[in-house]
Coordinates of C-alpha atoms and ligand atoms in Angstrom, one line a residue:
M27 CA 93.0 106.3 140.5
A28 CA 95.1 104.4 138.0
I29 CA 93.4 106.3 135.2
A30 CA 94.7 109.7 136.4
Q31 CA 98.1 108.2 136.9
T32 CA 98.4 106.8 133.4
L33 CA 97.1 109.8 131.5
T34 CA 98.6 112.8 133.2
P35 CA 102.2 113.9 133.5
T36 CA 102.2 112.9 137.2
S37 CA 102.9 109.4 135.8
S38 CA 106.5 110.5 135.5
T39 CA 106.8 110.0 139.2
V40 CA 105.3 106.5 139.3
E41 CA 107.9 104.1 140.8
N42 CA 108.7 100.8 139.4
E43 CA 111.2 98.5 141.2
G44 CA 112.6 101.5 142.9
R45 CA 113.1 103.4 139.7
E46 CA 111.4 106.5 138.6
I47 CA 110.1 106.6 135.0
P48 CA 111.8 109.7 133.6
R49 CA 110.1 112.2 131.3
A50 CA 112.9 111.9 128.7
M51 CA 114.9 109.1 127.4
R52 CA 117.5 108.3 124.8
A53 CA 116.7 106.6 121.5
A54 CA 118.4 105.8 118.2
V55 CA 116.3 108.0 115.9
Y56 CA 116.1 107.3 112.1
R57 CA 116.4 110.8 110.4
G58 CA 116.7 109.7 106.8
V59 CA 118.7 107.4 104.5
D60 CA 121.7 106.1 106.4
D61 CA 121.1 108.7 109.1
V62 CA 120.4 107.4 112.6
R63 CA 121.2 109.6 115.6
L64 CA 121.2 109.2 119.3
E65 CA 118.7 111.7 120.6
E66 CA 116.8 112.6 123.7
V67 CA 113.0 112.1 123.2
P68 CA 110.0 112.1 125.5
V69 CA 109.2 108.8 127.3
P70 CA 105.9 107.7 125.6
E71 CA 102.7 108.2 127.4
I72 CA 100.4 105.2 127.6
G73 CA 96.6 105.0 127.4
P74 CA 94.0 102.5 128.6
G75 CA 94.8 98.9 127.9
E76 CA 98.4 99.7 127.1
I77 CA 101.7 99.0 128.9
L78 CA 105.1 100.7 129.0
V79 CA 108.1 98.4 128.8
R80 CA 111.6 99.3 129.9
V81 CA 113.7 97.8 127.1
H82 CA 116.4 95.4 128.1
T83 CA 117.5 93.9 124.8
C84 CA 116.5 94.5 121.2
G85 CA 117.9 92.5 118.3
I86 CA 118.9 94.2 115.1
C87 CA 117.0 92.7 112.2
G88 CA 117.9 92.8 108.5
T89 CA 114.6 94.5 107.8
D90 CA 115.6 97.4 110.1
L91 CA 118.8 97.8 108.1
K92 CA 117.0 97.6 104.8
K93 CA 114.6 100.4 105.9
I94 CA 117.5 102.6 107.1
A95 CA 119.5 102.1 103.9
S96 CA 116.7 102.4 101.5
G97 CA 114.6 105.2 102.9
S98 CA 111.5 103.2 102.3
H99 CA 109.8 104.8 105.3
S100 CA 109.4 108.4 106.2
A101 CA 111.5 110.0 108.9
P102 CA 111.7 110.4 111.9
R103 CA 111.2 106.9 113.3
I104 CA 112.5 104.7 116.0
F105 CA 113.0 101.1 114.8
G106 CA 113.7 97.9 116.6
H107 CA 111.1 95.1 116.9
E108 CA 112.9 92.2 118.6
T109 CA 112.3 93.6 122.0
S110 CA 112.4 92.2 125.5
G111 CA 112.2 94.1 128.7
V112 CA 110.4 94.7 132.0
V113 CA 106.8 96.1 132.4
A114 CA 107.4 99.6 133.9
K115 CA 103.8 100.9 133.9
I116 CA 100.4 99.6 133.2
G117 CA 97.5 101.5 131.7
E118 CA 93.9 101.3 133.0
G119 CA 92.5 97.8 132.2
A120 CA 95.8 96.3 131.1
G121 CA 95.5 94.0 134.1
K122 CA 97.0 91.0 132.3
F123 CA 100.4 92.2 133.3
N124 CA 102.1 93.5 136.5
V125 CA 104.8 96.1 136.9
G126 CA 108.1 94.3 137.1
E127 CA 107.2 91.3 134.9
R128 CA 109.6 90.4 132.1
V129 CA 108.1 90.3 128.7
V130 CA 108.8 90.0 125.0
M131 CA 106.5 91.6 122.3
F132 CA 105.4 90.9 118.8
H133 CA 105.0 94.3 117.0
H134 CA 102.4 93.0 114.5
I135 CA 99.3 91.1 115.4
P136 CA 96.3 90.5 113.1
C137 CA 92.7 91.1 114.2
G138 CA 91.7 87.5 113.6
E139 CA 88.3 88.4 112.3
C140 CA 88.5 90.3 109.0
Y141 CA 88.2 88.8 105.5
Y142 CA 92.0 88.4 105.1
C143 CA 92.3 86.8 108.6
R144 CA 89.5 84.3 107.8
H145 CA 91.4 83.4 104.7
K146 CA 94.7 83.1 106.6
T147 CA 96.4 85.9 104.7
F148 CA 97.2 87.6 107.9
A149 CA 99.8 89.9 106.5
Q150 CA 97.1 91.7 104.5
C151 CA 94.9 92.4 107.6
S152 CA 94.7 96.1 108.2
T153 CA 95.3 95.6 112.0
Y154 CA 98.3 93.5 111.2
K155 CA 99.7 96.3 109.0
K156 CA 99.6 98.7 112.0
V157 CA 102.7 98.5 114.1
G158 CA 101.6 98.2 117.8
C159 CA 104.8 99.2 119.6
T160 CA 106.4 102.6 119.6
A161 CA 108.9 104.8 121.3
G162 CA 107.6 107.9 119.6
F163 CA 106.9 109.3 116.1
D164 CA 105.1 107.0 113.6
A165 CA 105.0 103.6 115.3
S166 CA 107.9 101.5 114.1
G167 CA 108.8 99.1 116.8
G168 CA 110.7 101.4 119.1
G169 CA 113.0 98.9 120.6
F170 CA 116.1 101.0 120.0
A171 CA 115.0 103.2 122.9
E172 CA 114.9 103.0 126.7
Y173 CA 111.1 102.6 126.9
V174 CA 108.5 101.3 124.5
R175 CA 104.7 101.9 124.5
V176 CA 102.8 98.7 123.8
M177 CA 99.4 99.3 122.4
D178 CA 96.3 97.5 123.5
W179 CA 95.9 94.8 120.9
I180 CA 99.5 93.8 121.3
V181 CA 99.1 93.7 125.1
E182 CA 96.1 91.5 124.5
K183 CA 97.5 89.0 121.9
G184 CA 101.2 89.8 121.2
T185 CA 102.9 90.2 124.6
V186 CA 104.5 87.1 126.1
R187 CA 105.8 86.6 129.7
I188 CA 109.4 85.4 129.9
P189 CA 109.7 82.4 132.2
D190 CA 112.2 82.4 135.1
G191 CA 115.6 81.2 134.1
I192 CA 115.2 82.5 130.5
S193 CA 117.3 85.5 129.7
F194 CA 116.1 88.7 127.9
E195 CA 118.6 87.8 125.2
Q196 CA 117.2 84.3 124.6
A197 CA 113.6 85.8 124.6
C198 CA 114.3 88.5 122.0
F199 CA 114.5 85.7 119.4
V200 CA 110.8 84.9 119.5
E201 CA 110.0 87.1 116.5
P202 CA 112.9 86.0 114.2
V203 CA 112.3 82.3 115.2
N204 CA 108.7 82.8 114.2
T205 CA 109.7 84.0 110.8
C206 CA 111.9 81.0 110.4
I207 CA 109.3 78.5 111.5
K208 CA 106.9 80.1 108.9
G209 CA 109.6 79.7 106.2
I210 CA 110.2 76.0 107.1
E211 CA 106.5 75.3 107.0
T212 CA 106.3 76.8 103.5
L213 CA 108.7 74.1 102.4
R214 CA 106.5 71.2 103.7
L215 CA 109.6 69.1 104.5
Q216 CA 109.3 65.4 104.7
A217 CA 111.4 63.4 107.1
G218 CA 114.6 62.2 105.4
E219 CA 114.7 64.9 102.8
T220 CA 118.0 66.6 102.1
V221 CA 118.0 70.4 102.7
L222 CA 120.8 72.7 101.7
V223 CA 120.9 76.0 103.7
I224 CA 123.0 78.6 102.0
G225 CA 124.3 81.2 104.5
Q226 CA 125.0 80.5 108.1
G227 CA 124.4 83.9 109.7
P228 CA 122.1 83.8 112.7
I229 CA 119.0 83.3 110.5
G230 CA 120.6 80.6 108.4
L231 CA 121.5 78.8 111.6
I232 CA 118.0 79.0 113.0
L233 CA 116.5 77.8 109.7
A234 CA 119.0 74.9 109.5
T235 CA 118.2 73.9 113.1
L236 CA 114.5 74.0 112.4
A237 CA 114.9 72.0 109.2
K238 CA 116.8 69.3 111.1
R239 CA 114.1 69.4 113.8
A240 CA 111.6 68.7 111.0
G241 CA 113.5 65.5 110.2
A242 CA 115.5 66.6 107.3
R243 CA 119.2 65.8 106.6
V244 CA 120.6 69.3 106.6
I245 CA 123.7 70.5 104.8
T246 CA 124.9 74.0 105.4
S247 CA 127.2 76.2 103.4
D248 CA 128.9 79.5 104.0
L249 CA 131.9 81.5 102.6
H250 CA 133.2 82.0 106.2
P251 CA 134.7 78.8 107.8
A252 CA 134.2 80.4 111.3
R253 CA 130.4 80.3 110.7
L254 CA 130.6 76.6 109.8
T255 CA 132.4 76.0 113.0
I256 CA 129.5 77.6 114.8
A257 CA 127.1 75.5 112.8
N258 CA 129.0 72.5 113.9
S259 CA 128.6 73.5 117.5
F260 CA 124.8 73.5 117.0
G261 CA 124.9 69.9 115.8
L262 CA 124.9 70.8 112.0
N263 CA 127.6 68.5 110.9
H264 CA 127.3 68.4 107.2
T265 CA 129.0 71.7 106.2
I266 CA 130.4 73.0 102.9
D267 CA 133.0 75.7 102.8
A268 CA 131.7 77.6 99.9
S269 CA 135.0 79.6 99.6
K270 CA 136.7 76.4 98.4
T271 CA 133.9 74.0 97.2
D272 CA 131.1 74.4 94.8
A273 CA 128.1 73.8 97.1
G274 CA 125.8 72.6 94.2
K275 CA 128.3 70.0 93.1
A276 CA 129.0 68.8 96.7
V277 CA 125.2 68.4 97.3
R278 CA 124.7 66.5 94.1
E279 CA 127.5 64.1 95.2
M280 CA 125.7 63.6 98.5
T281 CA 122.4 62.8 96.8
E282 CA 123.2 60.3 94.0
G283 CA 123.5 63.2 91.6
R284 CA 119.9 64.5 92.1
G285 CA 120.5 67.7 94.1
A286 CA 118.8 68.8 97.4
D287 CA 115.1 68.2 97.9
A288 CA 115.0 71.8 99.1
V289 CA 117.4 74.7 99.2
I290 CA 117.0 77.6 101.6
L291 CA 118.7 80.9 100.5
A292 CA 119.5 82.8 103.7
V293 CA 121.9 85.3 102.1
G294 CA 120.6 88.5 100.7
G295 CA 121.1 89.7 97.1
N296 CA 120.1 87.9 93.9
G297 CA 123.5 86.4 92.8
L298 CA 122.8 83.1 94.6
I299 CA 119.3 82.5 93.3
R300 CA 120.5 80.7 90.1
P301 CA 123.1 78.5 92.0
A302 CA 120.4 77.7 94.6
M303 CA 118.1 76.5 91.9
D304 CA 121.0 74.5 90.3
A305 CA 121.6 72.8 93.6
T306 CA 118.0 71.6 93.8
R307 CA 116.8 68.3 92.4
P308 CA 114.1 68.3 89.7
G309 CA 110.7 68.8 91.4
G310 CA 112.4 70.3 94.4
R311 CA 111.8 73.6 96.1
V312 CA 113.9 76.8 96.6
L313 CA 113.0 79.1 99.4
L314 CA 114.0 82.7 99.1
F315 CA 114.3 84.0 102.6
A316 CA 116.6 87.0 102.4
Q317 CA 115.5 88.6 99.0
T318 CA 113.7 91.6 100.5
V319 CA 114.6 94.1 97.8
H320 CA 112.6 94.5 94.7
G321 CA 114.6 94.2 91.5
E322 CA 115.3 91.7 88.7
S323 CA 117.3 88.5 88.7
T324 CA 118.2 85.8 86.2
I325 CA 116.6 82.4 86.4
D326 CA 116.5 79.5 84.0
P327 CA 112.8 79.3 83.1
A328 CA 113.1 75.7 82.0
A329 CA 114.2 74.9 85.5
V330 CA 110.8 75.9 86.7
C331 CA 108.8 74.5 83.7
V332 CA 110.6 71.4 82.6
D333 CA 112.4 70.5 85.8
E334 CA 109.4 71.6 87.9
K335 CA 111.5 73.3 90.5
A336 CA 109.4 75.6 92.7
L337 CA 110.5 79.0 93.7
L338 CA 109.0 79.9 97.1
G339 CA 109.3 82.9 99.4
S340 CA 108.5 83.6 103.0
Y341 CA 108.6 86.9 104.8
S342 CA 107.7 88.3 108.2
A343 CA 106.0 86.4 111.1
S344 CA 102.8 84.4 111.3
V345 CA 100.4 84.5 114.2
E346 CA 99.7 80.8 113.4
V347 CA 103.1 79.7 114.6
Q348 CA 103.3 82.2 117.5
E349 CA 102.8 79.6 120.2
E350 CA 105.3 77.2 118.6
S351 CA 107.9 79.9 118.3
V352 CA 107.4 80.9 122.0
R353 CA 107.8 77.2 123.0
F354 CA 110.9 76.8 120.9
V355 CA 112.6 79.8 122.4
M356 CA 111.4 79.5 126.0
N357 CA 112.1 75.8 126.2
R358 CA 115.6 76.5 124.9
E359 CA 115.3 74.0 122.1
M360 CA 118.1 76.1 120.7
D361 CA 120.6 78.1 122.7
L362 CA 119.9 81.3 120.8
E363 CA 121.9 83.5 123.1
R364 CA 125.0 81.9 121.6
L365 CA 124.1 83.5 118.2
I366 CA 124.7 86.9 119.7
S367 CA 128.3 88.0 118.9
H368 CA 128.0 91.7 119.8
R369 CA 126.1 93.5 122.5
F370 CA 126.0 97.3 122.4
P371 CA 124.7 99.8 125.0
L372 CA 122.1 102.2 123.5
A373 CA 124.8 104.9 123.6
S374 CA 126.6 103.0 120.9
G375 CA 123.4 102.1 119.0
V376 CA 124.6 103.9 115.8
E377 CA 127.8 101.9 115.9
A378 CA 125.8 98.7 116.4
L379 CA 123.6 99.4 113.3
N380 CA 126.7 100.2 111.3
L381 CA 128.3 96.9 112.2
A382 CA 125.1 95.0 111.4
A383 CA 124.9 96.7 108.0
H384 CA 128.4 95.6 107.3
P385 CA 128.7 92.1 108.7
Q386 CA 132.1 90.7 109.4
P387 CA 133.1 87.1 109.5
D388 CA 133.0 87.2 113.3
S389 CA 129.7 89.1 113.6
M390 CA 126.5 87.1 114.0
K391 CA 123.5 88.5 115.8
I392 CA 124.0 92.0 117.1
V393 CA 121.8 93.4 119.8
I394 CA 121.3 96.8 121.4
Q395 CA 120.8 96.7 125.2
P396 CA 119.3 99.9 126.5
G397 CA 118.8 98.1 129.8
G398 CA 121.8 95.9 129.7
S399 CA 124.4 98.3 131.2
G400 CA 127.1 95.9 130.2
E401 CA 125.8 93.2 132.4
G402 CA 125.8 90.6 129.6
Q403 CA 123.4 87.8 130.1
R404 CA 122.1 88.8 133.5
L405 CA 118.6 87.5 133.9
Ligands
ZN513 ZN1 113.0 91.0 112.7
ZN514 ZN1 92.3 90.8 110.3

């Protein structure tokens, strides 16, 4: 019976695509502030309704880096939540999927029924707050490991099949794209509005592309000309080299002196909040998308009161735009694979996290590929 197979150690001999599921695997384990180590850990056991996924690609997210650098979470943990891979084993009743299918997972899914869900504040739902994917220890995503256990409510509502012809690399952007779509919706853009996107890392590029898709005229700025060249290659043709030009001044010149209708800040830290507000027209909106660290910053209060500029924020994914984010990624509305500048095998996972924490002009999205074995974009 399947039950016995999934719940006893004999499961270690279940075959999938000619591969045995081993008892132990490698994982990049968070051991404390700025301390991640490659370790051998048990392959997670799965229960009824759950699946085990052999990880192919997992993107490194700014929030992973923040957790590692700040010690905001207890150790040990295995992070990584932008995970795509292959179903390696299915638990009793998890009949929605078959061994060998290619999937990508959301690690947070709300219940849809509680008070907060009924009021659409999904991030406050207690089910949403539970992380539903783990490679061991306190559930934390688990994508920086060879295998991930996907819990039942994520199997049910947060696991998406990857269509033929779409790579694991493209698919692993479903969650970051979701967070960006949510951010763009927060701005309620109208067609023809002018949007300045400050910062053209991978997230800034996705936000800029989505703003353009919403009908806005998009201007992008970055300190690194190489990133503006990449922006150009994605059809973002109004670029400002912020190493030479004052972006606020340039935007005012392009908008009859008004400033942008909306400014998106896709660079961390607080130093650019004031310039972002200055680049916004009276009555316009500023979206803080990368200000994930609590602290203090200087703003001009009259810019909010007298000039009626709105300061908005957006964080994390929304189940409400899950289908849209899946369509955007799987229909290749944007060639997201091209945002990946560095691919590391799991053995170099610590190096990958270090590079991601210290971005270089030529580093964009960085992924760890426990299942990639250096085969690049192999489907
Ligand atoms: Zn993420
Ligand atoms: Zn709920």
